[in-house]
Coordinates of C-alpha atoms and ligand atoms in Angstrom, one line a residue:
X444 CA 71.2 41.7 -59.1
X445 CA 68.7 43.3 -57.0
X446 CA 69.4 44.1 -52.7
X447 CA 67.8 42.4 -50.2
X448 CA 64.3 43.7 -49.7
X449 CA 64.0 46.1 -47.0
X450 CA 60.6 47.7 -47.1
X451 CA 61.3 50.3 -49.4
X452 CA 59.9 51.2 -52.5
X453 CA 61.5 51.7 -55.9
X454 CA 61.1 53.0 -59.3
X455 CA 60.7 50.9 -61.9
X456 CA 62.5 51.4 -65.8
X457 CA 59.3 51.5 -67.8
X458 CA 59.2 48.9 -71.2
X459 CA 58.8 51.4 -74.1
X460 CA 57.8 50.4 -77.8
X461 CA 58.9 49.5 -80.1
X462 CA 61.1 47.0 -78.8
X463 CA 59.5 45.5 -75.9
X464 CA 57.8 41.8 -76.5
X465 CA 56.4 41.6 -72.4
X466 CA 54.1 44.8 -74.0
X467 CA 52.6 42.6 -76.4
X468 CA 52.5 39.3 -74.7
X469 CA 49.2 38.2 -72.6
X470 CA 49.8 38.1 -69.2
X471 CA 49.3 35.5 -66.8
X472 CA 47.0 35.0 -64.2
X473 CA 48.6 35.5 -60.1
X474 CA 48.3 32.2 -58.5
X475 CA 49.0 33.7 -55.1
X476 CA 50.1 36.9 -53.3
X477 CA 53.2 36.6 -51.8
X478 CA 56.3 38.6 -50.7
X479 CA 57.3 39.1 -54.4
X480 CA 54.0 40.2 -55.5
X481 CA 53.9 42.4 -52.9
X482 CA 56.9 44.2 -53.2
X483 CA 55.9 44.3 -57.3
X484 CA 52.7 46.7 -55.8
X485 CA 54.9 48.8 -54.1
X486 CA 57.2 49.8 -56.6
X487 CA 54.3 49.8 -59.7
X488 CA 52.8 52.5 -57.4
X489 CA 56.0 54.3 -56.5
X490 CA 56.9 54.1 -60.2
X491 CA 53.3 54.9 -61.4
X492 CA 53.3 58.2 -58.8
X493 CA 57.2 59.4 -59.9
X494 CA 55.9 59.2 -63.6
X495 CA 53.0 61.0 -63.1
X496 CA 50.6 58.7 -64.2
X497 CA 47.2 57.5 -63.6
X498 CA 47.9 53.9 -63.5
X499 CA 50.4 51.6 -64.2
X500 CA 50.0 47.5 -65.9
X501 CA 52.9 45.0 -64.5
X502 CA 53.6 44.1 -68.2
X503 CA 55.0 47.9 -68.2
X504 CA 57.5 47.3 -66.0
X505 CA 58.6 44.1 -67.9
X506 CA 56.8 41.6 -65.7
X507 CA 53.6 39.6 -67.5
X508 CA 51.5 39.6 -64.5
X509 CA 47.8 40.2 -64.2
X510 CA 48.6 42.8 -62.1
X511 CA 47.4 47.0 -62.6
X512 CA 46.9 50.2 -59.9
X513 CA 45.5 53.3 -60.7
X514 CA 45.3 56.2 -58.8
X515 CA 42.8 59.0 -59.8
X516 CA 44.0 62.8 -59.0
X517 CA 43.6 63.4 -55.2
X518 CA 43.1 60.1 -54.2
X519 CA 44.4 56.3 -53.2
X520 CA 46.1 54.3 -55.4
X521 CA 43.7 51.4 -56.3
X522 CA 45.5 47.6 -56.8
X523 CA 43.8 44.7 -58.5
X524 CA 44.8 41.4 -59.4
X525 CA 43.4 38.9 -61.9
X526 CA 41.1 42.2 -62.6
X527 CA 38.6 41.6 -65.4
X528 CA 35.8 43.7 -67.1
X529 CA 32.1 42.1 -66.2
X530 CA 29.9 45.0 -67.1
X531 CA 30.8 47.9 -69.5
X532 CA 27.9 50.4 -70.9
X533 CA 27.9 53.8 -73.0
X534 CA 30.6 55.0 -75.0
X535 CA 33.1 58.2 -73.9
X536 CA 35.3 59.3 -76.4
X537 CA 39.3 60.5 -74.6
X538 CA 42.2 62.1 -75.3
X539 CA 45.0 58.9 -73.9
X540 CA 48.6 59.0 -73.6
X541 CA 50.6 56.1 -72.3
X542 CA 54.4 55.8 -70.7
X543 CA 55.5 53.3 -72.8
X544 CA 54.4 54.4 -75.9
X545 CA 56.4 58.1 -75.3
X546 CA 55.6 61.2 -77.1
X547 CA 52.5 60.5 -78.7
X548 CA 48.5 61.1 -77.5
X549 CA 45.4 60.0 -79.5
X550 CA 41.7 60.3 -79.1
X551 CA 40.1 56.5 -78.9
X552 CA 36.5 55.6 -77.8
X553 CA 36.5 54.0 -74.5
X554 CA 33.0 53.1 -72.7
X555 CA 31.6 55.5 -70.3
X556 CA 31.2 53.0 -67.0
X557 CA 32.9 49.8 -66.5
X558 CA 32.0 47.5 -63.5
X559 CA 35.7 45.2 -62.7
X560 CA 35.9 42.4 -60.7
X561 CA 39.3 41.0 -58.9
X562 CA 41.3 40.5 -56.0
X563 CA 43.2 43.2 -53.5
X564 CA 46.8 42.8 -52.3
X565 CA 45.0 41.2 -49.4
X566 CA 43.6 38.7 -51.5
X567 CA 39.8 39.6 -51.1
X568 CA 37.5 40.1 -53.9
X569 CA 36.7 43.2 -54.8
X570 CA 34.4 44.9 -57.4
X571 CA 34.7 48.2 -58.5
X572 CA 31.9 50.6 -60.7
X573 CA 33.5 53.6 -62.2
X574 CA 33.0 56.3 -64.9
X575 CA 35.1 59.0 -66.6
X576 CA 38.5 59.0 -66.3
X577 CA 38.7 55.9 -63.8
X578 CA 36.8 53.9 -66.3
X579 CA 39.2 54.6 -69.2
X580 CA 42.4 54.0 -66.5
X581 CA 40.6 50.6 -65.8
X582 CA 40.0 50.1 -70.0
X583 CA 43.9 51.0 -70.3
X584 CA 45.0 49.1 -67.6
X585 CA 43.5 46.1 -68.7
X586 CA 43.8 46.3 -72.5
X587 CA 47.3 46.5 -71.6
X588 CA 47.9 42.8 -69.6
X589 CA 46.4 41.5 -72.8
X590 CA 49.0 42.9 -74.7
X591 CA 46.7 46.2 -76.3
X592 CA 48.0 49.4 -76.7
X593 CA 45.5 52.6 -76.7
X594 CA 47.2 52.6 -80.4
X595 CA 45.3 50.0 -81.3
X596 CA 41.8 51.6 -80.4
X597 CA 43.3 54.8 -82.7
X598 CA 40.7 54.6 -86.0
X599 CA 42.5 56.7 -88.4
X600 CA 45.9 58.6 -88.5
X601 CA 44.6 62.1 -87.7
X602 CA 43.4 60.9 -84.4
X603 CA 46.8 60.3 -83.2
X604 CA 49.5 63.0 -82.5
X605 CA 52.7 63.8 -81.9
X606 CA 53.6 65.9 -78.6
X607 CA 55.6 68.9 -79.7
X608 CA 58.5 69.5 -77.6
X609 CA 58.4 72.5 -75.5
X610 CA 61.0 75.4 -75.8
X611 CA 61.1 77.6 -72.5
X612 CA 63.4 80.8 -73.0
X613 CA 65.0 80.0 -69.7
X614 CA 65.1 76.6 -69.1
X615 CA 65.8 75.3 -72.7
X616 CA 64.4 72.1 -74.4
X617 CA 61.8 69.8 -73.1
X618 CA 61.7 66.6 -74.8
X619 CA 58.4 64.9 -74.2
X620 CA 58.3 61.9 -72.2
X621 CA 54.8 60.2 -72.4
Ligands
ZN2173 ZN1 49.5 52.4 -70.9

């Protein structure tokens, strides 16, 4: 059972292979904004920011939505709805880690500027062109309301890796978490 909403954000448990369907299911297009899908923004960013990530796909947080925000170091979080790729050109080749598959990075080939269509949280159409690291957090993002993991971009075994856990003398163990 969840409180009655009172304006404040909250954290979100992230869905985490291997057993999570909603991170393999296709997610649906959002009809309309409303107070539900609103409140879904908040806490995707508020769970997105606590996690330390660089964007965040609804289907994460168990809800197949077509729903994603990103937020590039130092700046806004960006929210887009129905967001889909229209123009993608070069190719960039990135080191991606993702929160719900934990403990694990891989170097994939993403393309080097994507131009993404959609709608705000206010409803209005927007378009965005990016490169670098936004480009690859709109790729993710994306890939991941159509049920793709960076995983699957992997081309061979040696490109994917394990994080080691790291041992500090004082503080003890620290198991990774993405
Ligand atoms: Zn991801």
């Amino acid at each position: 059972m969840r409180a009655k909403s009172c304006g404040t954000m909250a954290v979100l448990p992230i869905c985490r292979l291997p057993n999570n369907a909603v991170l393999r299911q296709k997610a649906r297009r959002v009809s309309r904004i409303d107070g539900s899908v609103q409140r879904l923004i908040d806490d995707m960013i508020e769970t997105m920011q606590k996690a330390n990530g660089v964007g965040l796909a609804a289907s994460q947080v168990g809800v197949p939505l077509r729903v994603i925000v990103v937020q590039m170091p130092g700046e806004e979080p960006v929210v887009l709805i129905n967001p889909e790729i229209v123009k993608c050109a070069g190719e960039q080749e990135v080191t991606e880690a993702c929160l719900s598959v934990p403990g694990y990075y891989g170097e994939i080939k993403r393309s080097a500027a994507v131009t993404v269509k959609g709608k705000d949280r206010n409803w209005k159409a927007i378009r965005i062109r990016a490169e670098g690291l936004m480009a690859e957090a709109l790729e993710h993002e994306i890939d991941h309301l159509d049920g793709k993991l960076y995983i699957d971009h992997v081309e061979s075994s040696d490109r994917l890796h394990k994080v080691e856990r790291l041992v500090i003398p004082e503080r003890g163990t620290i198991e990774p978490e993405s």
